[in-house]
Tab-separated table of C-alpha atoms and ligand atoms in Angstrom:
chain	number	residue	atom	x	y	z
R	20	MET	CA	-0.154	-0.013	-0.116
R	21	LYS	CA	0.618	3.459	-0.457
R	22	VAL	CA	0.120	6.114	2.310
R	23	GLY	CA	0.119	9.593	2.556
R	24	ILE	CA	0.539	11.395	6.128
R	25	ILE	CA	-0.424	15.128	6.407
R	26	GLY	CA	1.680	17.294	8.680
R	27	SER	CA	4.798	17.838	9.946
R	28	GLY	CA	5.199	17.553	14.069
R	29	GLY	CA	6.297	14.703	16.495
R	30	ARG	CA	2.681	13.254	15.807
R	31	GLU	CA	3.210	12.895	12.270
R	32	HIS	CA	6.762	11.097	12.833
R	33	ALA	CA	5.274	8.571	15.185
R	34	LEU	CA	2.676	7.882	13.041
R	35	CYS	CA	5.010	7.293	9.914
R	36	ASP	CA	7.495	5.287	12.104
R	37	SER	CA	4.193	2.950	12.952
R	38	LEU	CA	3.239	2.804	9.166
R	39	LYS	CA	6.716	2.286	8.490
R	40	LYS	CA	6.706	-1.287	10.554
R	41	SER	CA	3.399	-2.130	8.800
R	42	LYS	CA	3.857	-5.494	6.747
R	43	LYS	CA	1.622	-3.918	3.694
R	44	VAL	CA	2.905	-0.574	3.791
R	45	LYS	CA	5.368	-0.262	0.617
R	46	LYS	CA	5.380	3.618	0.606
R	47	ILE	CA	4.975	6.471	2.811
R	48	TYR	CA	4.739	10.101	1.536
R	49	CYS	CA	4.690	12.794	4.283
R	50	PHE	CA	2.973	16.517	3.458
R	51	PRO	CA	5.552	18.105	4.044
R	52	GLY	CA	7.027	16.264	7.021
R	53	ASN	CA	10.406	16.855	8.943
R	54	ALA	CA	14.036	15.582	9.267
R	55	GLY	CA	12.516	12.654	10.843
R	56	THR	CA	9.960	11.566	8.529
R	57	LYS	CA	12.354	12.497	5.650
R	58	GLN	CA	14.438	9.249	6.845
R	59	ILE	CA	11.602	6.623	6.313
R	60	ALA	CA	9.229	8.459	3.815
R	61	GLU	CA	9.415	10.732	1.140
R	62	ASN	CA	8.749	14.345	2.140
R	63	ILE	CA	6.426	16.376	-0.355
R	64	GLU	CA	6.601	20.466	0.077
R	65	ILE	CA	3.083	21.423	-0.890
R	66	ASP	CA	0.723	24.228	0.561
R	67	LEU	CA	-1.643	22.443	2.727
R	68	SER	CA	-4.206	24.916	2.546
R	69	ASN	CA	-4.138	24.211	-1.321
R	70	PHE	CA	-6.396	20.873	-1.426
R	71	GLU	CA	-6.478	20.550	-5.222
R	72	ASN	CA	-2.447	19.976	-5.090
R	73	LEU	CA	-2.890	17.734	-2.760
R	74	LYS	CA	-5.730	15.913	-4.532
R	75	ASN	CA	-3.835	15.894	-7.926
R	76	PHE	CA	-0.930	14.323	-6.281
R	77	THR	CA	-2.691	11.642	-4.347
R	78	ILE	CA	-4.311	10.636	-7.595
R	79	ASP	CA	-1.150	11.014	-9.800
R	80	LYS	CA	0.705	8.957	-7.247
R	81	LYS	CA	-2.095	6.468	-6.729
R	82	ILE	CA	-1.902	6.590	-2.850
R	83	ASP	CA	-4.349	4.072	-1.503
R	84	PHE	CA	-5.069	6.337	1.325
R	85	LEU	CA	-4.226	9.512	3.337
R	86	ILE	CA	-4.285	10.348	7.307
R	87	VAL	CA	-4.691	13.858	8.614
R	88	GLY	CA	-2.495	14.448	11.513
R	89	PRO	CA	-3.455	18.282	12.476
R	90	GLU	CA	-6.791	19.685	12.866
R	91	ARG	CA	-6.603	23.035	10.851
R	92	PRO	CA	-7.435	21.062	7.224
R	93	LEU	CA	-9.633	19.110	8.669
R	94	VAL	CA	-11.706	21.939	10.246
R	95	ASP	CA	-11.341	23.291	6.957
R	96	GLY	CA	-13.059	20.448	5.459
R	97	ILE	CA	-10.314	18.541	3.431
R	98	VAL	CA	-11.573	15.219	3.988
R	99	ASP	CA	-15.037	16.480	2.317
R	100	TYR	CA	-12.999	18.043	-0.462
R	101	LEU	CA	-10.880	14.713	-0.993
R	102	GLU	CA	-13.760	12.470	-0.869
R	103	LYS	CA	-15.964	13.781	-3.802
R	104	TYR	CA	-12.719	12.879	-5.962
R	105	ASN	CA	-12.653	9.006	-4.419
R	106	ILE	CA	-9.848	9.689	-2.210
R	107	LYS	CA	-9.794	7.790	0.533
R	108	VAL	CA	-9.109	9.655	3.757
R	109	PHE	CA	-8.780	9.212	7.490
R	110	GLY	CA	-9.969	11.677	9.516
R	111	PRO	CA	-13.404	13.429	10.273
R	112	ASN	CA	-15.412	15.505	7.786
R	113	LYS	CA	-16.285	19.250	8.296
R	114	PHE	CA	-19.392	18.811	10.171
R	115	SER	CA	-17.973	16.610	12.934
R	116	SER	CA	-14.746	18.566	13.076
R	117	GLN	CA	-16.647	21.377	14.671
R	118	LEU	CA	-16.082	19.269	18.183
R	119	GLU	CA	-12.797	20.998	17.944
R	120	GLY	CA	-13.174	23.817	15.555
R	121	SER	CA	-15.706	25.398	17.646
R	122	LYS	CA	-15.631	25.171	21.277
R	123	ILE	CA	-19.345	26.683	21.594
R	124	PHE	CA	-20.899	23.903	18.944
R	125	THR	CA	-19.409	21.473	21.575
R	126	LYS	CA	-20.860	23.013	24.473
R	127	LYS	CA	-24.527	23.289	22.870
R	128	LEU	CA	-24.242	19.533	22.054
R	129	CYS	CA	-22.816	18.859	25.372
R	130	GLN	CA	-26.123	20.823	26.587
R	131	ASN	CA	-28.327	19.340	24.261
R	132	PHE	CA	-27.466	15.464	25.018
R	133	ASN	CA	-26.786	15.857	28.761
R	134	ILE	CA	-23.132	15.385	28.453
R	135	PRO	CA	-21.301	16.336	31.762
R	136	THR	CA	-19.015	19.469	30.922
R	137	ALA	CA	-18.257	22.665	33.058
R	138	LYS	CA	-21.399	25.276	33.361
R	139	PHE	CA	-21.162	27.836	31.043
R	140	GLY	CA	-22.473	31.042	28.881
R	141	ILE	CA	-22.075	32.455	25.527
R	142	PHE	CA	-21.700	36.150	25.104
R	143	PHE	CA	-22.052	38.060	22.023
R	144	ASN	CA	-20.344	41.420	23.264
R	145	VAL	CA	-18.066	42.793	26.200
R	146	GLU	CA	-20.736	44.951	27.829
R	147	ASP	CA	-22.947	41.298	28.629
R	148	ALA	CA	-19.658	39.362	29.469
R	149	GLU	CA	-18.759	42.011	31.806
R	150	LYS	CA	-21.797	42.206	33.506
R	151	PHE	CA	-22.019	38.496	33.745
R	152	LEU	CA	-18.620	38.932	35.795
R	153	LYS	CA	-20.176	40.528	38.968
R	154	LYS	CA	-22.063	37.226	39.547
R	155	CYS	CA	-19.032	34.908	39.160
R	156	LYS	CA	-17.054	33.331	41.815
R	157	TYR	CA	-13.082	32.987	40.867
R	158	PRO	CA	-11.367	31.681	39.150
R	159	ILE	CA	-13.359	31.306	36.058
R	160	VAL	CA	-12.456	30.408	32.509
R	161	ILE	CA	-12.838	32.916	29.325
R	162	LYS	CA	-12.400	30.823	25.875
R	163	ALA	CA	-12.286	32.263	22.268
R	164	ASP	CA	-14.571	29.976	20.044
R	165	GLY	CA	-12.430	28.751	17.025
R	166	LEU	CA	-9.149	27.278	16.818
R	167	ALA	CA	-6.341	29.042	18.537
R	168	ALA	CA	-3.283	26.541	19.078
R	169	GLY	CA	-4.231	25.987	22.914
R	170	LYS	CA	-3.737	29.746	23.351
R	171	GLY	CA	-7.352	30.913	23.338
R	172	VAL	CA	-8.028	29.702	27.172
R	173	TYR	CA	-7.744	32.290	30.031
R	174	ILE	CA	-8.125	30.995	33.640
R	175	SER	CA	-8.832	34.240	35.319
R	176	GLU	CA	-8.213	34.677	39.106
R	177	THR	CA	-9.629	38.080	39.147
R	178	ASN	CA	-12.027	40.474	37.809
R	179	HIS	CA	-9.175	42.805	36.362
R	180	GLN	CA	-7.681	39.619	34.909
R	181	ALA	CA	-11.313	38.188	33.452
R	182	LYS	CA	-12.028	42.112	31.894
R	183	ILE	CA	-8.562	42.117	29.871
R	184	ALA	CA	-9.372	38.403	28.593
R	185	ILE	CA	-12.567	39.591	27.227
R	186	LYS	CA	-11.237	42.413	25.742
R	187	GLU	CA	-8.310	40.557	24.188
R	188	ILE	CA	-10.624	37.898	22.418
R	189	PHE	CA	-13.107	40.467	21.348
R	190	ASN	CA	-10.347	42.781	19.894
R	191	GLY	CA	-9.378	39.739	17.500
R	192	LYS	CA	-6.273	38.095	19.309
R	193	PHE	CA	-7.593	35.101	17.963
R	194	GLY	CA	-9.059	35.838	15.101
R	195	GLU	CA	-12.612	37.619	14.289
R	196	ALA	CA	-14.633	36.878	17.495
R	197	LYS	CA	-18.699	37.162	17.134
R	198	GLN	CA	-18.822	35.364	20.546
R	199	LEU	CA	-16.799	33.844	23.395
R	200	LEU	CA	-17.311	31.430	26.067
R	201	ILE	CA	-17.305	31.654	30.069
R	202	GLU	CA	-17.151	28.658	31.955
R	203	GLU	CA	-16.876	27.545	35.501
R	204	PHE	CA	-13.436	26.705	36.438
R	205	LEU	CA	-13.304	22.602	37.087
R	206	ASN	CA	-11.156	21.305	39.809
R	207	GLY	CA	-9.383	18.019	39.324
R	208	GLU	CA	-6.824	15.795	37.351
R	209	GLU	CA	-6.908	15.877	33.488
R	210	MET	CA	-6.861	12.676	31.235
R	211	SER	CA	-6.872	12.494	27.518
R	212	PHE	CA	-8.883	9.722	26.223
R	213	PHE	CA	-8.827	8.098	22.812
R	214	ILE	CA	-11.131	6.425	20.520
R	215	ILE	CA	-10.582	5.151	16.985
R	216	SER	CA	-13.833	5.028	14.477
R	217	ASP	CA	-14.584	3.992	10.711
R	218	GLY	CA	-17.677	5.807	10.971
R	219	LYS	CA	-20.041	3.104	11.942
R	220	ASN	CA	-17.868	1.250	15.027
R	221	TYR	CA	-15.373	2.361	17.379
R	222	LYS	CA	-12.998	1.150	19.766
R	223	GLN	CA	-11.284	2.922	22.442
R	224	PHE	CA	-7.438	3.858	21.603
R	225	GLY	CA	-5.780	4.250	24.870
R	226	THR	CA	-5.129	7.151	27.514
R	227	ALA	CA	-2.658	9.667	28.492
R	228	GLN	CA	-1.495	12.243	30.397
R	229	ASP	CA	-0.324	15.481	28.891
R	230	HIS	CA	1.995	18.298	30.419
R	231	LYS	CA	0.636	21.504	28.940
R	232	ARG	CA	2.620	24.309	31.121
R	233	VAL	CA	5.995	25.211	29.992
R	234	LEU	CA	7.723	24.778	33.705
R	235	GLU	CA	8.455	22.423	35.940
R	236	GLY	CA	5.522	21.718	38.722
R	237	ASP	CA	2.818	22.483	35.958
R	238	LYS	CA	3.449	26.444	36.095
R	239	GLY	CA	4.440	29.019	33.358
R	240	LYS	CA	2.503	29.388	30.109
R	241	ASN	CA	0.531	26.927	28.178
R	242	THR	CA	2.100	24.989	25.328
R	243	GLY	CA	1.394	22.509	22.767
R	244	GLY	CA	2.954	20.022	25.396
R	245	MET	CA	5.949	19.240	27.043
R	246	GLY	CA	5.462	15.564	27.374
R	247	ALA	CA	3.275	12.553	28.265
R	248	TYR	CA	2.920	9.254	29.560
R	249	SER	CA	0.744	6.334	28.874
R	250	PRO	CA	-1.777	4.981	30.187
R	251	SER	CA	-3.300	7.992	32.584
R	252	ARG	CA	-2.694	6.779	36.364
R	253	LEU	CA	-6.556	7.327	36.567
R	254	GLU	CA	-7.437	4.831	33.848
R	255	ASN	CA	-9.781	1.852	35.149
R	256	LYS	CA	-12.709	-0.345	33.664
R	257	ASN	CA	-15.186	1.704	36.041
R	258	LEU	CA	-14.030	5.174	34.678
R	259	ASN	CA	-13.796	3.931	30.972
R	260	LYS	CA	-17.318	2.622	31.131
R	261	LYS	CA	-18.536	6.345	32.595
R	262	ILE	CA	-16.647	8.061	29.833
R	263	ILE	CA	-18.240	5.889	26.977
R	264	ASP	CA	-21.580	5.878	28.597
R	265	LYS	CA	-21.702	9.769	29.539
R	266	ILE	CA	-19.503	11.238	26.814
R	267	ILE	CA	-18.222	9.484	23.982
R	268	GLU	CA	-21.713	7.578	22.905
R	269	PRO	CA	-24.151	10.766	23.396
R	270	THR	CA	-21.682	12.692	21.397
R	271	LEU	CA	-21.560	9.659	18.468
R	272	ARG	CA	-25.426	9.961	18.737
R	273	ALA	CA	-25.392	13.673	18.523
R	274	LEU	CA	-23.289	13.678	15.009
R	275	LYS	CA	-25.565	10.915	13.624
R	276	GLU	CA	-28.667	13.346	14.374
R	277	GLY	CA	-26.682	15.800	12.663
R	278	ASN	CA	-26.601	13.593	9.830
R	279	SER	CA	-22.687	12.650	10.171
R	280	THR	CA	-20.478	10.173	11.666
R	281	PHE	CA	-16.962	10.259	12.783
R	282	LYS	CA	-14.341	8.599	11.015
R	283	GLY	CA	-10.486	9.002	12.667
R	284	PHE	CA	-9.392	9.663	15.944
R	285	LEU	CA	-11.552	11.153	18.384
R	286	TYR	CA	-9.589	12.601	21.340
R	287	ALA	CA	-11.659	13.656	24.539
R	288	GLY	CA	-9.985	16.086	26.751
R	289	LEU	CA	-11.124	15.444	30.350
R	290	MET	CA	-11.458	16.477	33.903
R	291	ILE	CA	-11.764	13.990	36.406
R	292	THR	CA	-13.570	15.065	39.734
R	293	LYS	CA	-14.229	13.028	42.067
R	294	GLY	CA	-14.329	9.771	40.164
R	295	GLU	CA	-16.453	11.440	37.599
R	296	PRO	CA	-15.496	12.629	33.878
R	297	PHE	CA	-15.848	16.036	32.856
R	298	LEU	CA	-15.708	17.379	29.225
R	299	ILE	CA	-13.524	19.971	28.623
R	300	GLU	CA	-12.450	19.839	25.120
R	301	TYR	CA	-12.616	17.574	21.901
R	302	ASN	CA	-9.904	17.106	19.508
R	303	VAL	CA	-10.685	15.712	16.174
R	304	ARG	CA	-7.003	13.793	15.877
R	305	MET	CA	-4.559	12.348	17.915
R	306	GLY	CA	-2.846	14.569	20.767
R	307	ASP	CA	0.530	15.775	20.522
R	308	PRO	CA	2.613	14.559	22.223
R	309	GLU	CA	0.142	12.033	23.586
R	310	CYS	CA	0.610	10.005	20.057
R	311	GLN	CA	4.313	9.736	20.366
R	312	THR	CA	3.477	8.392	23.574
R	313	LEU	CA	0.839	5.785	22.659
R	314	LEU	CA	1.748	4.529	19.293
R	315	PRO	CA	5.005	2.591	20.354
R	316	LYS	CA	3.046	0.983	23.129
R	317	LEU	CA	0.778	-0.206	19.815
R	318	LYS	CA	1.205	-4.195	19.075
R	319	THR	CA	-1.321	-4.371	16.442
R	320	ASP	CA	-0.145	-3.732	12.753
R	321	PHE	CA	-1.134	0.121	12.313
R	322	GLY	CA	-1.068	0.222	8.384
R	323	LEU	CA	-3.849	-2.630	8.769
R	324	LEU	CA	-5.603	-0.842	11.274
R	325	ILE	CA	-6.074	2.188	9.371
R	326	LYS	CA	-6.794	0.120	6.114
R	327	ALA	CA	-9.744	-1.466	8.217
R	328	CYS	CA	-11.002	1.587	8.953
R	329	ILE	CA	-10.938	3.232	5.732
R	330	GLU	CA	-13.134	0.051	4.527
R	331	GLU	CA	-15.125	0.209	7.493
R	332	ASN	CA	-14.051	-2.965	8.893
R	333	LEU	CA	-12.833	-1.771	12.313
R	334	LYS	CA	-15.646	-3.981	14.108
R	335	ASN	CA	-13.301	-7.342	13.048
R	336	THR	CA	-10.106	-5.974	14.038
R	337	SER	CA	-8.596	-6.297	17.275
R	338	ILE	CA	-6.340	-3.454	18.906
R	339	GLU	CA	-3.353	-4.807	20.913
R	340	TRP	CA	-1.244	-3.270	22.796
R	341	HIS	CA	2.144	-3.899	24.984
R	342	ASN	CA	1.205	-4.059	28.921
R	343	ASP	CA	4.360	-1.743	29.889
R	344	LYS	CA	4.197	1.956	30.202
R	345	SER	CA	5.522	4.874	28.006
R	346	LEU	CA	6.630	8.217	28.820
R	347	CYS	CA	7.581	11.184	26.437
R	348	ILE	CA	9.600	14.136	26.712
R	349	VAL	CA	9.440	16.875	24.399
R	350	MET	CA	12.893	18.785	23.717
R	351	CYS	CA	12.120	22.634	22.874
R	352	SER	CA	13.923	25.740	21.555
R	353	LYS	CA	15.258	27.738	24.332
R	354	GLY	CA	12.310	30.442	24.918
R	355	TYR	CA	8.991	28.617	23.616
R	356	PRO	CA	6.269	29.043	23.539
R	357	ASP	CA	7.440	32.620	22.978
R	358	LYS	CA	10.181	33.871	20.893
R	359	TYR	CA	12.681	31.260	19.704
R	360	LYS	CA	15.359	31.060	17.514
R	361	ASN	CA	15.192	28.568	14.276
R	362	ASN	CA	18.033	27.023	12.076
R	363	VAL	CA	20.142	25.703	14.981
R	364	GLU	CA	22.111	22.615	14.031
R	365	LEU	CA	21.533	19.165	16.251
R	366	ASN	CA	23.933	16.803	16.408
R	367	LEU	CA	22.184	13.315	16.753
R	368	ASN	CA	25.018	11.109	16.325
R	369	ASN	CA	25.834	10.608	19.886
R	370	LEU	CA	22.135	8.961	20.230
R	371	LYS	CA	22.388	5.555	20.316
R	372	LEU	CA	18.666	3.859	20.977
R	373	GLY	CA	17.869	0.772	22.608
R	374	LYS	CA	15.072	-1.453	21.495
R	375	SER	CA	12.555	0.491	23.690
R	376	GLU	CA	13.544	3.849	23.056
R	377	PHE	CA	12.318	6.319	20.295
R	378	LEU	CA	13.218	9.114	18.722
R	379	PHE	CA	10.828	11.602	16.839
R	380	HIS	CA	11.663	14.616	15.298
R	381	ALA	CA	8.850	17.682	14.998
R	382	GLY	CA	10.270	20.723	14.363
R	383	THR	CA	13.536	19.793	12.561
R	384	LYS	CA	14.500	20.137	8.863
R	385	LEU	CA	17.376	18.240	7.033
R	386	ILE	CA	19.711	20.312	4.693
R	387	ASP	CA	22.991	18.838	3.111
R	388	GLY	CA	22.741	15.737	5.547
R	389	LYS	CA	22.616	18.377	8.695
R	390	THR	CA	19.569	18.263	11.014
R	391	TYR	CA	18.411	21.803	11.903
R	392	SER	CA	15.968	23.143	14.198
R	393	ASN	CA	12.886	24.465	12.733
R	394	GLY	CA	9.768	25.215	15.133
R	395	GLY	CA	9.379	25.419	19.130
R	396	ARG	CA	9.068	21.804	20.144
R	397	VAL	CA	11.904	20.385	18.388
R	398	LEU	CA	12.440	16.460	19.398
R	399	ASN	CA	10.683	13.622	21.237
R	400	ILE	CA	12.103	11.190	23.334
R	401	VAL	CA	10.360	8.068	24.011
R	402	VAL	CA	11.067	5.361	26.314
R	403	ARG	CA	8.855	2.035	27.140
R	404	SER	CA	9.637	0.247	30.392
R	405	ASN	CA	7.837	-1.530	32.938
R	406	PHE	CA	8.018	1.383	35.382
R	407	PHE	CA	7.360	5.086	34.663
R	408	LYS	CA	10.353	5.851	36.561
R	409	SER	CA	12.702	3.843	34.599
R	410	ALA	CA	10.983	5.190	31.360
R	411	ARG	CA	11.641	8.842	32.656
R	412	ASP	CA	15.244	8.203	34.012
R	413	LYS	CA	16.250	6.561	30.579
R	414	ALA	CA	14.661	9.247	28.521
R	415	LEU	CA	16.304	11.899	30.456
R	416	SER	CA	19.937	10.310	30.327
R	417	LEU	CA	19.365	10.119	26.340
R	418	LEU	CA	18.776	13.996	26.406
R	419	THR	CA	21.786	14.701	28.379
R	420	LYS	CA	23.697	12.746	25.751
R	421	LEU	CA	22.278	14.920	23.101
R	422	ASN	CA	23.474	17.774	24.988
R	423	TRP	CA	21.765	20.673	22.694
R	424	GLU	CA	22.863	23.731	23.820
R	425	ASN	CA	19.863	25.487	22.602
R	426	GLY	CA	16.981	23.266	23.658
R	427	PHE	CA	15.393	22.888	27.236
R	428	TYR	CA	12.931	20.314	28.734
R	429	ARG	CA	10.989	19.268	31.563
R	430	LYS	CA	12.885	17.261	33.966
R	431	ASP	CA	9.422	16.254	35.804
R	432	ILE	CA	7.322	14.470	33.201
R	433	GLY	CA	5.483	12.130	34.902
R	434	HIS	CA	5.595	13.520	38.454
R	435	LYS	CA	1.976	12.373	39.543
R	436	VAL	CA	3.349	8.551	38.768
R	437	VAL	CA	7.026	8.709	39.487
R	438	ASP	CA	7.698	10.897	42.277
R	439	GLN	CA	4.579	10.207	44.543
Q	21	AMP	P1	-8.661	23.622	26.052
Q	21	AMP	O1	-8.141	24.242	25.055
Q	21	AMP	O2	-10.185	23.962	25.972
Q	21	AMP	O3	-8.593	22.166	26.039
Q	21	AMP	O4	-7.987	24.273	27.298
Q	21	AMP	C1	-6.772	24.311	27.637
Q	21	AMP	C2	-6.512	23.820	29.208
Q	21	AMP	O5	-7.325	24.776	30.224
Q	21	AMP	C3	-7.079	22.636	29.453
Q	21	AMP	O6	-6.195	21.608	29.188
Q	21	AMP	C4	-7.384	22.859	30.907
Q	21	AMP	O7	-5.990	22.564	31.800
Q	21	AMP	C5	-7.472	24.137	31.151
Q	21	AMP	N1	-9.153	24.167	31.429
Q	21	AMP	C6	-9.970	24.520	30.319
Q	21	AMP	N2	-11.309	24.439	30.652
Q	21	AMP	C7	-11.270	24.353	31.876
Q	21	AMP	C8	-12.105	24.321	32.816
Q	21	AMP	N3	-13.402	24.518	32.583
Q	21	AMP	N4	-11.784	24.383	34.188
Q	21	AMP	C9	-10.427	23.998	34.711
Q	21	AMP	N5	-9.366	23.850	33.703
Q	21	AMP	C10	-9.826	24.203	32.423
Q	22	LIG	N1	-1.429	17.533	23.548
Q	22	LIG	C1	-2.514	18.497	23.526
Q	22	LIG	C2	-3.269	18.509	22.151
Q	22	LIG	O1	-2.903	17.830	21.043
Q	22	LIG	O2	-4.029	19.669	21.625
């Protein structure tokens, strides 16, 4: 089979690596990929907002199916566009992608289908939002509606901070804003919960714990994710059943009532409060770095699994996992998530990986055989082990060997499962 992967991050390198191990995958294209994918696939420089170019390339090269990594093309309707030309794509259509593309769409869906989530209000102007603040207890959560790369969420401790958030959103900091959300702050522990679906049937696809804040101790600014581990320490049969019954099933029912289906990975960002799951957000794709930490645990042939989804045959495919733990540490460019330098050379020659150790590139590029940084999140080191502690110790020792002077990383990834 020939497979194409859309995207260029650590998630896409991990997807590529799993496909490469498939006995049926003969050729992989990455649009546009990174220095890591270039070693196992053919990277194709293409403007991802130009669906027509991608369609022509896919037809020309007779690619069997495409996997969409990031949310932007999904929310923009890439699946609907390509399916019109009979191209097979693993990812949700534009309607279902609203689960991630519009927080207000998801909140209304939760309301209509009784899905547990934080109490909320929708506001169309500064005045009404500020009036509402007078009745609020702090902290309070204020969110821009559309995609904002994880940045459109404010957790405001005071009325003053909340007013600034409201103004920034309505002033267009995250794109034109006709409305915003004000939400109750949920206390608890977060968990990333995944399913894989072929549009007709779905299966659970593991759990993970992300670390979104830039500094150790979960302090500082929000990032795309500084590291993750799998499984989440919260996972158990009883909680899984609650998540499926109260959140996943009603969501899929709601999409069906909207005459849609969900094909692809669905990622529920949850807050677990006193053993009860609440939906914080949906993502219509794998998480990054959750994907990097989850996929190395997959025993099942990933290429055949996605093929089964494309053929609507997931029901007859079993998904098997390695039973051990997995932990991923992300190495970033100094300055991330604010300003950082690009084009700084990386020397990867000292990195000798063992059997359960993985290096996934994110913001990197290859020029004349040399690897350079090309983004805020640069590399992911993933280690599988029987214990989270040994996985983290090993990942940290690999990062020390790497010794990249422009890099930094959190040394406390997994603190809830390692240090307590
Ligand atoms: P989101 O982009 O909606 O996932 O929000 C980003 C992060 O903000 C989440 O991962 C949570 O850590 C935090 N967050 C969002 N909404 C809430 C909430 N209602 N209560 C507490 N924390 C929240
Ligand atoms: N790890 C967070 C995300 O992928 O959105």
